Structure formats: C-alpha cells, structure tokens
XYZ file of N, CA and C in Angstrom:
636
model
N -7.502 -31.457 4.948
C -8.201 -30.526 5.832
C -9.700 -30.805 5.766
N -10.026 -30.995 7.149
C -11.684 -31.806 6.991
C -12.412 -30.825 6.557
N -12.110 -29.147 6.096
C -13.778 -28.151 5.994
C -13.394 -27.773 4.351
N -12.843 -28.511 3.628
C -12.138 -28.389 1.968
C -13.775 -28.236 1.480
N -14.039 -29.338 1.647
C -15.548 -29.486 0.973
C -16.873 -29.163 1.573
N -16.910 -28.345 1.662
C -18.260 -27.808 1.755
C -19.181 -27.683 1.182
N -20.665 -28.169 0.979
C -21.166 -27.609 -0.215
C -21.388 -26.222 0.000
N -21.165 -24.940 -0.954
C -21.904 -23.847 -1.503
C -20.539 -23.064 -0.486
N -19.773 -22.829 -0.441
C -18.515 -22.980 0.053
C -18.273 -21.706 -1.328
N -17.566 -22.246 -2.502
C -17.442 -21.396 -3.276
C -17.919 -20.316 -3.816
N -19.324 -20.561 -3.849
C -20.643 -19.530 -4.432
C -20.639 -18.769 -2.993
N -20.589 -19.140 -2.015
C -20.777 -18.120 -1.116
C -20.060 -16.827 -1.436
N -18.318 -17.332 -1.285
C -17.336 -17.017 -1.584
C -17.123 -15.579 -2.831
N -18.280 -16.138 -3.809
C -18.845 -15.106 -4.910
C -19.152 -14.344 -4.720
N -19.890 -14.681 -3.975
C -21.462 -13.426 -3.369
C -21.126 -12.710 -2.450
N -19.691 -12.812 -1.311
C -19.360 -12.104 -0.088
C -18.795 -11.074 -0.645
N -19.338 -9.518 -0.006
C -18.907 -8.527 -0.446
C -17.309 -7.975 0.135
N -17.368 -9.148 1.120
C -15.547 -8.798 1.917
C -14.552 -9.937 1.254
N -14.705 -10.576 -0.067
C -13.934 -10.972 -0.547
C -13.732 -10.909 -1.974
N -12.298 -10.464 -2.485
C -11.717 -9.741 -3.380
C -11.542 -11.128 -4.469
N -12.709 -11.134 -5.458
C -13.009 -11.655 -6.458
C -11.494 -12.315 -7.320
N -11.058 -11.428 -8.276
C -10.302 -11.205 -8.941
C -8.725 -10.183 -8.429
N -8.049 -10.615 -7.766
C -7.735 -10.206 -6.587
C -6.299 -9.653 -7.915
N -5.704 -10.001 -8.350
C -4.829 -9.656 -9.134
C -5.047 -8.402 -10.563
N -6.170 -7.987 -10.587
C -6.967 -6.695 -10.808
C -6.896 -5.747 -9.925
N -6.046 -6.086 -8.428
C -6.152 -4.818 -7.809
C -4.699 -4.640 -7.441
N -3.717 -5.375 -8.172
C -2.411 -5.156 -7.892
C -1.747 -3.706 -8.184
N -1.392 -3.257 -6.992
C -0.639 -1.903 -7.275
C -1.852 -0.729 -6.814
N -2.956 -0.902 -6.198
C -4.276 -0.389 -6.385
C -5.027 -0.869 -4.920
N -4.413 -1.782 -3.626
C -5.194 -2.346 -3.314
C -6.260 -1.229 -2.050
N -5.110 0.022 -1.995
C -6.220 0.766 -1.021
C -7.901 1.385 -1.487
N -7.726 0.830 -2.910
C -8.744 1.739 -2.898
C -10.203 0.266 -2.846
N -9.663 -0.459 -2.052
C -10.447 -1.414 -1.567
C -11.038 -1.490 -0.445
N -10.358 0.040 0.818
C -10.589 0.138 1.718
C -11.432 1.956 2.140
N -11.791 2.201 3.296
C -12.200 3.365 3.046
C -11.202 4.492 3.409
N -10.227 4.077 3.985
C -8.860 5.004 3.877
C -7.548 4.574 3.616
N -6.914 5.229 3.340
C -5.691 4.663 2.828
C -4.754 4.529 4.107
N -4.255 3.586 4.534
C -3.835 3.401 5.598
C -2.754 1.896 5.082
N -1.712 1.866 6.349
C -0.690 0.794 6.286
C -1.068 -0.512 5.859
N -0.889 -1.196 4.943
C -1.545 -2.355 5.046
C -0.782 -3.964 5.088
N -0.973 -5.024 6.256
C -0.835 -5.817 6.551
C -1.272 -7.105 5.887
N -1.141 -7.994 5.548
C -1.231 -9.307 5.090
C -0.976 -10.319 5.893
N -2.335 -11.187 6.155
C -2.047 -12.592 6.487
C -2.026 -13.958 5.419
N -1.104 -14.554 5.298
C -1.034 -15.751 4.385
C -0.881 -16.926 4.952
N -2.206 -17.738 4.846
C -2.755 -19.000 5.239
C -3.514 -18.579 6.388
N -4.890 -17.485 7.023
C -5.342 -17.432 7.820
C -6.448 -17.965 8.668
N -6.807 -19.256 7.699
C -7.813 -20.454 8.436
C -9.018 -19.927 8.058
N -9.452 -19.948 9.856
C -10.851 -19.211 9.857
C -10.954 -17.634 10.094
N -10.073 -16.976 10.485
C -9.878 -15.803 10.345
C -9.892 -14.852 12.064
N -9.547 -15.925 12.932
C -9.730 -15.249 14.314
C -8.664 -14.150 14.410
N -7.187 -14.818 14.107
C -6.306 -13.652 13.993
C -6.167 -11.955 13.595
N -6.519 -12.843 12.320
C -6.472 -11.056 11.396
C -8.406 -10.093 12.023
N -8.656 -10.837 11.858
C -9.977 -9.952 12.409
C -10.060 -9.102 13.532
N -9.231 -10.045 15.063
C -9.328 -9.179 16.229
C -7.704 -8.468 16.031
N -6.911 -8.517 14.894
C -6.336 -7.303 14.464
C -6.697 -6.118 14.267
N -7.485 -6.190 12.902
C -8.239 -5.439 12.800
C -8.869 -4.555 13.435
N -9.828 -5.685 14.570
C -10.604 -4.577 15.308
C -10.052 -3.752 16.326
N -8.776 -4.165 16.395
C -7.726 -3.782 17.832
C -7.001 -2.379 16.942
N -6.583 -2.644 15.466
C -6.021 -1.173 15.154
C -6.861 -0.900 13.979
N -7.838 0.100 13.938
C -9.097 0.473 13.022
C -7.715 1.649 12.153
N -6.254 1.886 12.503
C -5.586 2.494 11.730
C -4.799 1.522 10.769
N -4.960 0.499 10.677
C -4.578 -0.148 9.316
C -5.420 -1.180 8.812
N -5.114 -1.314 7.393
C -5.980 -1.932 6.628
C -5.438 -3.515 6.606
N -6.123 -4.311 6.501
C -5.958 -6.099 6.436
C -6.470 -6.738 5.779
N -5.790 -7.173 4.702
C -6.083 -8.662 3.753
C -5.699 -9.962 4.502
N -7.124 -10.961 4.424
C -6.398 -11.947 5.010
C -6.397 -13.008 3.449
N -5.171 -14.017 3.798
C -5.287 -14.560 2.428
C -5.336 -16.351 3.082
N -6.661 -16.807 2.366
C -6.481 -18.097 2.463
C -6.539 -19.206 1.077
N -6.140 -20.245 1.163
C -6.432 -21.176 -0.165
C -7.738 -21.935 -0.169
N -8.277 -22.503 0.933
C -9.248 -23.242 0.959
C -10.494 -22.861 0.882
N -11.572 -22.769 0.257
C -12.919 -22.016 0.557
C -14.012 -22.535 1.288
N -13.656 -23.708 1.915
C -14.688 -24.016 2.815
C -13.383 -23.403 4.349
N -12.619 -23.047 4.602
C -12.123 -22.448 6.079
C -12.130 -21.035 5.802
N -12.488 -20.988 4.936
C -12.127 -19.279 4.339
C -13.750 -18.671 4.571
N -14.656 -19.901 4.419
C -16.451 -19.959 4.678
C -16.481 -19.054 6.226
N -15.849 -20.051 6.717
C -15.911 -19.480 8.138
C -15.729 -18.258 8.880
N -14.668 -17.771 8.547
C -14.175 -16.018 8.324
C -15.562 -14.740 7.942
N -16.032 -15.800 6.982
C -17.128 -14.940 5.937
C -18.108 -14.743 6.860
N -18.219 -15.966 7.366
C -19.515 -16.452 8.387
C -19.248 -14.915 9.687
N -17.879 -15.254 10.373
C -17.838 -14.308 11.612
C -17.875 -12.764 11.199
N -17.712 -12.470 9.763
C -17.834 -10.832 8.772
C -19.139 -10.503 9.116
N -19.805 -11.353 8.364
C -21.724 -11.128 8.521
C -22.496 -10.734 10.173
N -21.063 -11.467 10.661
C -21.925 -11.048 12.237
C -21.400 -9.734 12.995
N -20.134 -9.955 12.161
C -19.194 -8.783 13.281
C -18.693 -7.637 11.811
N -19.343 -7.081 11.116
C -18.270 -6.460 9.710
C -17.245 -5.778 10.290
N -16.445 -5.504 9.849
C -14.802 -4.543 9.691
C -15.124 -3.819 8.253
N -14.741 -2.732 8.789
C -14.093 -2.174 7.613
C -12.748 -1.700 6.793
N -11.993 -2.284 7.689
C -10.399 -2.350 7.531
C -9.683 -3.917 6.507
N -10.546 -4.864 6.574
C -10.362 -6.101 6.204
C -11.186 -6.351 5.219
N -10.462 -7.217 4.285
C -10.763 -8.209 3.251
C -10.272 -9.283 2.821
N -10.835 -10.027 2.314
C -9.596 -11.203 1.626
C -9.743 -11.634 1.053
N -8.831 -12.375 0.709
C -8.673 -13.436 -0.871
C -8.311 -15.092 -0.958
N -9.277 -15.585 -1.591
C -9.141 -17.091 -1.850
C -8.003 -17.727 -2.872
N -6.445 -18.006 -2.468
C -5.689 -18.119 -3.480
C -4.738 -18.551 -2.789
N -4.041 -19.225 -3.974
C -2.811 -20.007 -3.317
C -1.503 -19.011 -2.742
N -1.209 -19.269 -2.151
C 0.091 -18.245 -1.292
C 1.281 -18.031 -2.204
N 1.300 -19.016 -3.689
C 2.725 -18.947 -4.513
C 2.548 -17.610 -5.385
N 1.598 -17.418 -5.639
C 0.612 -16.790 -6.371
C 0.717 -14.885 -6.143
N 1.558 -14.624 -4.512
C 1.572 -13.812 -3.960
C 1.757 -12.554 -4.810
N 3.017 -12.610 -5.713
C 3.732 -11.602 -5.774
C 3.349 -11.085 -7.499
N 2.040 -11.781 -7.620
C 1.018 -11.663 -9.228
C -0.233 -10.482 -9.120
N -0.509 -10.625 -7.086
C -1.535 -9.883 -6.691
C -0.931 -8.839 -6.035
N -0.027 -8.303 -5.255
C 0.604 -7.450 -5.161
C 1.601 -6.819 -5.486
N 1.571 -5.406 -5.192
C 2.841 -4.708 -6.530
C 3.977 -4.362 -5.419
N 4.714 -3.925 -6.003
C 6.849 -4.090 -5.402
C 6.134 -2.932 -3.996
N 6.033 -3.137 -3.129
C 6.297 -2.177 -1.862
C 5.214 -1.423 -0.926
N 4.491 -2.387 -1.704
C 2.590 -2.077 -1.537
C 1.892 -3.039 -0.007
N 3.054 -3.735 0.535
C 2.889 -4.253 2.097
C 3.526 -4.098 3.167
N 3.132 -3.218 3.759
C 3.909 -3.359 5.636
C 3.969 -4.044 5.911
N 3.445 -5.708 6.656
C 3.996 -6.125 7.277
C 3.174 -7.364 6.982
N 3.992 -8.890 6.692
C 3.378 -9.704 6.677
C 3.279 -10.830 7.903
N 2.233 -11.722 8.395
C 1.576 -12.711 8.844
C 1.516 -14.200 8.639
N 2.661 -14.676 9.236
C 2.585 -16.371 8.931
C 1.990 -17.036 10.419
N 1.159 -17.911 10.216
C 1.068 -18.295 11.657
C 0.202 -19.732 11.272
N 1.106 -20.198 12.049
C 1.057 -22.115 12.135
C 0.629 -22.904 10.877
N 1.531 -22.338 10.053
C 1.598 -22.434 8.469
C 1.747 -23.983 8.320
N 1.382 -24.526 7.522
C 1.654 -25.984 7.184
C 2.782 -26.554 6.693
N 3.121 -27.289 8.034
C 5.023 -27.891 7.928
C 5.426 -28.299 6.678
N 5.296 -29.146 5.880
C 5.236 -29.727 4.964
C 6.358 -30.753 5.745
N 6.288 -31.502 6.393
C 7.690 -32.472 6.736
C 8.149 -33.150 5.992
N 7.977 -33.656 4.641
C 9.195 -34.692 4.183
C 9.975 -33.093 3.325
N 10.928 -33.308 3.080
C 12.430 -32.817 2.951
C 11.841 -32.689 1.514
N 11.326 -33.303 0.433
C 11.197 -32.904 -0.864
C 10.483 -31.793 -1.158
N 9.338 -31.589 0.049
C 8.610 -29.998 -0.018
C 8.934 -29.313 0.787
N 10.458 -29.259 1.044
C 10.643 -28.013 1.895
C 10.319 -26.773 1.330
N 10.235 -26.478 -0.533
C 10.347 -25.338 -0.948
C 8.498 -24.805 -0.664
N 7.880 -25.416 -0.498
C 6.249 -25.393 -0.484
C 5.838 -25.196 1.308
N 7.333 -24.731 2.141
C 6.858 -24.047 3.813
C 7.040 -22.805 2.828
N 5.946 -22.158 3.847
C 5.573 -20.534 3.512
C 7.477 -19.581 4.483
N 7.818 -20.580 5.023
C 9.490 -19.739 5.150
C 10.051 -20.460 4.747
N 10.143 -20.754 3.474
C 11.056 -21.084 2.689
C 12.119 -20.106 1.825
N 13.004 -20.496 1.627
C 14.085 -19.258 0.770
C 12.964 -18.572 -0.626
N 12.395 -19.948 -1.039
C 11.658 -19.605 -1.954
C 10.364 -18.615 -2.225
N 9.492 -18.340 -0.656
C 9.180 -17.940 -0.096
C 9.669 -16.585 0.267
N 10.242 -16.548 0.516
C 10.661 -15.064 1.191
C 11.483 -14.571 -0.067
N 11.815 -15.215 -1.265
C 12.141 -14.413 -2.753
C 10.544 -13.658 -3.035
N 9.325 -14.051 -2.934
C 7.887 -13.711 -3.241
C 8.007 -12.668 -2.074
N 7.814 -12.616 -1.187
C 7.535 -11.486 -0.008
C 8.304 -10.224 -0.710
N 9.827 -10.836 -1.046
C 11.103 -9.431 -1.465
C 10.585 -8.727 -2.369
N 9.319 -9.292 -2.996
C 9.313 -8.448 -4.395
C 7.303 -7.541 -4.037
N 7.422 -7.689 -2.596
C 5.864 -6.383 -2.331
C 6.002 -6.178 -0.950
N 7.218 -6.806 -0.030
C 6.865 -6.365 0.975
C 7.732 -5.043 1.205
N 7.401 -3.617 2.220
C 8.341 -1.996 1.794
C 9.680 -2.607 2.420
N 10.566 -1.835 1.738
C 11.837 -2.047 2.401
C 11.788 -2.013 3.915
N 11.283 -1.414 4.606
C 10.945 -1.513 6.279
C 10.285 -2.374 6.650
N 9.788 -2.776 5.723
C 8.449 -3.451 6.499
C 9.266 -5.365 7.335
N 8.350 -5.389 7.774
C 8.819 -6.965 8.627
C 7.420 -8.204 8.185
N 8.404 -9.217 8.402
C 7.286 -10.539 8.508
C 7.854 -11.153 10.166
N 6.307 -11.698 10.332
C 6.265 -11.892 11.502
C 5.725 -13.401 11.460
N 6.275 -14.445 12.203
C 5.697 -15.909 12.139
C 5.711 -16.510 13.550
N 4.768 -17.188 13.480
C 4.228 -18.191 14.677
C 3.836 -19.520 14.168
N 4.791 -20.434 15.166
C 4.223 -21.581 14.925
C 4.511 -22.604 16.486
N 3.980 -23.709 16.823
C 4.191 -24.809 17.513
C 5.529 -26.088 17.225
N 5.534 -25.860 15.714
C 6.458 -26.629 15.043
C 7.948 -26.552 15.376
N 8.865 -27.109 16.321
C 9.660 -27.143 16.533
C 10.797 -27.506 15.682
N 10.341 -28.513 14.683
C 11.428 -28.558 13.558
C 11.335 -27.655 12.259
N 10.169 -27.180 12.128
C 9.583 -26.064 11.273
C 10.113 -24.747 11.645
N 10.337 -24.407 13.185
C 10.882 -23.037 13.785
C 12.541 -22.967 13.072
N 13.185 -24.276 13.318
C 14.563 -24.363 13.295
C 14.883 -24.224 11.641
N 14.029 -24.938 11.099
C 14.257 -24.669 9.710
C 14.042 -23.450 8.889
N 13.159 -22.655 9.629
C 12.615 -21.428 9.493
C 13.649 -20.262 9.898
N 14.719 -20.786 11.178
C 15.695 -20.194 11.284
C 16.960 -19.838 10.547
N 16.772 -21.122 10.104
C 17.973 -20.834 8.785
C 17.932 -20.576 7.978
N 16.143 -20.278 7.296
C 16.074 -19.780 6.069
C 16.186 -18.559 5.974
N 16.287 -17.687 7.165
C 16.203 -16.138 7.101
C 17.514 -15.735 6.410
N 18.634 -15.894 7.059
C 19.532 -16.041 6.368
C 20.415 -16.088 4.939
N 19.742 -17.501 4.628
C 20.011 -17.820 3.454
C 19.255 -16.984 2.304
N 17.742 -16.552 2.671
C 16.974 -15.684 2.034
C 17.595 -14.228 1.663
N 18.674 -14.144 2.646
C 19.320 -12.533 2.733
C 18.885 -11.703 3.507
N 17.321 -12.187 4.242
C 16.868 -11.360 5.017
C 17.615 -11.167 6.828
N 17.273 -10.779 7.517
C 17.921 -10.359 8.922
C 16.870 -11.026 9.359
N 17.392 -11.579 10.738
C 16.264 -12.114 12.160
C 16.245 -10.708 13.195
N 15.695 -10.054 13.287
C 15.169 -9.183 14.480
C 14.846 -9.708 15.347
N 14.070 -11.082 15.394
C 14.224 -11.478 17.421
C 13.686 -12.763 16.699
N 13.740 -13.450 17.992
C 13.041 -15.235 17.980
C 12.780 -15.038 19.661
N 12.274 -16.790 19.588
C 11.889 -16.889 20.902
C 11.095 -18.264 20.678
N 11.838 -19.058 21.738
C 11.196 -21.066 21.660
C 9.851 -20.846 22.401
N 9.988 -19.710 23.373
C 8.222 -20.085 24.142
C 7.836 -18.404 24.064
N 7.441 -18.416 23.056
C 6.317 -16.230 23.260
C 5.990 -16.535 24.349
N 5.027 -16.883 25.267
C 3.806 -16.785 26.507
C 4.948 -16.504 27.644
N 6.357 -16.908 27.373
C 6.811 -16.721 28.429
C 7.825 -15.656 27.870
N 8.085 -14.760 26.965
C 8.623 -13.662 26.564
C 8.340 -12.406 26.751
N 8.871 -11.498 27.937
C 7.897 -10.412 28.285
C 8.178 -9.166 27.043
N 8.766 -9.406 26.356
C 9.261 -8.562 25.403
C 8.198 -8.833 24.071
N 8.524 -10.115 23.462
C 7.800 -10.426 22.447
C 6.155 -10.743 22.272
N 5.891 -11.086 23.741
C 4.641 -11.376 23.979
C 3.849 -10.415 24.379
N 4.154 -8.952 24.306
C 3.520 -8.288 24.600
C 2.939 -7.540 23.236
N 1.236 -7.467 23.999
C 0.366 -6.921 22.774
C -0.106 -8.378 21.739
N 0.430 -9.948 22.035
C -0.121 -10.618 21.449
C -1.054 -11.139 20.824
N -1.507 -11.147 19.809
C -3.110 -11.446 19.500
C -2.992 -13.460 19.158
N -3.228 -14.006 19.488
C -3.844 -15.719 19.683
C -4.662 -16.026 18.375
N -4.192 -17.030 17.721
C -4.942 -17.650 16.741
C -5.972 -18.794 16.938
N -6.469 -19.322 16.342
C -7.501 -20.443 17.262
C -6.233 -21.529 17.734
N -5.540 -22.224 16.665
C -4.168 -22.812 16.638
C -3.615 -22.545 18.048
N -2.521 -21.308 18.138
C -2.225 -20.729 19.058
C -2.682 -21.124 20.605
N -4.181 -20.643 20.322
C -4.862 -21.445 21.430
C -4.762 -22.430 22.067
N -4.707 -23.786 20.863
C -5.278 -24.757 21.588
C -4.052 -25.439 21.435
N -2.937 -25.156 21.023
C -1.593 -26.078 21.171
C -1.234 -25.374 22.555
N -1.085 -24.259 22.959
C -0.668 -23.478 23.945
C -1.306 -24.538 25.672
N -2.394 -24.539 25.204
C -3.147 -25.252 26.450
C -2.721 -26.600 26.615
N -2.646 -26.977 25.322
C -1.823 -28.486 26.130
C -1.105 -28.657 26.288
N 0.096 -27.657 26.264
C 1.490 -27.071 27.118
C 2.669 -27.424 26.177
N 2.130 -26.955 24.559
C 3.132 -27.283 23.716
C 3.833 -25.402 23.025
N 5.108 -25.445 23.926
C 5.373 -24.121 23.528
C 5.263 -22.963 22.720
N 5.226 -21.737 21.980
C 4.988 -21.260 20.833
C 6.189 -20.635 20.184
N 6.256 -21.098 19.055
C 7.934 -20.225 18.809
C 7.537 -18.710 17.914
N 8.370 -17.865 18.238
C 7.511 -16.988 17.429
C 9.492 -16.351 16.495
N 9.436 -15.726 15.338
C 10.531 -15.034 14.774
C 9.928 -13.747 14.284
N 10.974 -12.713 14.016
C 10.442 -11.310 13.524
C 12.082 -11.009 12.185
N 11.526 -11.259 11.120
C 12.710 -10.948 10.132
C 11.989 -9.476 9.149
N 13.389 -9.153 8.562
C 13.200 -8.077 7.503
C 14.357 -8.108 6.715
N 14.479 -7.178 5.843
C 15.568 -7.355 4.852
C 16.799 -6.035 5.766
C-alpha cells in the first residue's frame, strides 16, 4: 500500500485527539469515549475514512469506531477530522485479528467490511476479514441482533464470502452481485472512495448482510 510510509504518520497518530491510543483499555467501556451513549457501529479496514465519517454525519444517533491497520491511510481520516470534527466517531490503529482483545462480548451493533483485502492465494484464505476465522472474532462482541454488513468489487472474494457465512454458523439475510442496481439493498447507500471508483468503470458491487 503506497501511503504505509509516511513520515510523522505515527506521531501524528499520538497526538490526534480522535484516536483511541491504547484501545484495549477501553474494552467493555467504549461509550464512555463518546458524549452519549448510543448504538455503536464498527468499521474494520476503513482506509481513509470517507465511509464511516459521512455515516456518522448522516446518523448523529450512533456512535462510530473506525478501525484501520496502517497509519499513514489512517493519516488521512485524521487529516479530514481536523477539518470536518464528529463527535460520534473515533478510531483505532490495529490489526483487525486483534478485534475481540479490544472489545467486550455484545458491546457492537453492527459491523462494516468494505473492499477488504482479497488475499487471493488459497493459503491466506484464513487472513480475508470473511473468513470462518473471522466471523469466530465478530461472535465473541458483536449483540446477538446485531448484523455485519460487507461490500466488495471482488467477485471471487463475494463467492467465497458466501460460503463462509454458513460454515461460520452465521445466517445470510440478503446478497446481491450488483447493489447500484438493487432497489431494495441500495437504498440509503453510503459509497466508499473504493466503491466509487470501481463502480465508474462499470465493475459491479456485491454487497451481503449476515447475522447469527
């Protein structure tokens, strides 16, 4: 990923008051990170942060962690905070395996995968964020109601993603090979930068909605 290295990338990262330091210090605890206690949502792997932000600003009734690994794409997010703040959102710099160390058993409504990194050779299938392995980490903070929701372009990533629901134990609540043309699923959509720019060069979007 060309924005890994940044200089001052990390130290920024320090110093931003919308990102949760020691993020596994607030497990079981995380509303009181926000100024009301409200539903709270999770994005895992959110780039630069276009998604979860114009979430945010679209429902000021729930609260949003976005979670990324990299701290120079995670820079960027920080960058659009300083210009635009929320007060519903925060996030955290950390690996996505890591999930279920920073949050406690039932402490997430609804989680956020979107155009997650395929991993294509067959030896890291367990390292896609819908992996069986994967959705064992979600089982243990996301509420029994709650849903995960994923988007991607990846056509062999969708299919594989299909069968992991399953095997995970969890239920599929809907799919769909093209959202933009789903009047059901596509409604109320919010667009990732991703999203965007695969969409325009007329490469379909698959979207799934699972829960337990």
């Amino acid at each position: 990923m060309r924005l890994r290295n940044i200089p001052g990338a990390e130290e920024a990262i320090l110093n931003s008051e919308y990102c949760i330091k020691n993020p596994e210090e607030q497990k079981g605890h995380w509303q009181d990170c926000f100024d009301k206690v409200q539903p709270l949502h999770i994005e895992i792997g959110m780039g630069k942060g276009r998604f979860i932000m114009d979430m945010a600003a679209l429902h000021p009734d729930i609260n949003y962690i976005g979670i990324e690994r990299y701290s120079s794409v995670l820079l960027r997010a920080l960058q659009k905070m300083e210009l635009n703040p929320l007060p519903n959102i925060k996030f955290i710099c950390m690996d996505a395996a890591d999930i279920a160390e920073v949050f406690a058993k039932d402490e997430v409504d609804r989680i956020y995968l979107n155009f997650s990194d395929p991993w294509p050779k067959d030896r890291h299938a367990k390292r896609r964020l819908t992996s069986r392995q994967f959705f064992a980490r979600y089982d243990q903070i996301l509420k029994k109601d709650g849903h995960l929701e994923f988007k991607t372009d990846n056509q062999d990533l969708f299919t594989f993603s299909l069968e992991e629901v399953p095997e995970a134990g969890w239920k599929l609540d809907a799919s769909t090979r093209d959202l933009h043309h789903d009047a059901v699923l596509n409604e109320g959509n919010v667009m990732t930068e991703y999203e965007e720019k695969f969409s325009f060069k007329g490469n379909p979007i698959c979207k799934l909605i699972a829960s337990r």
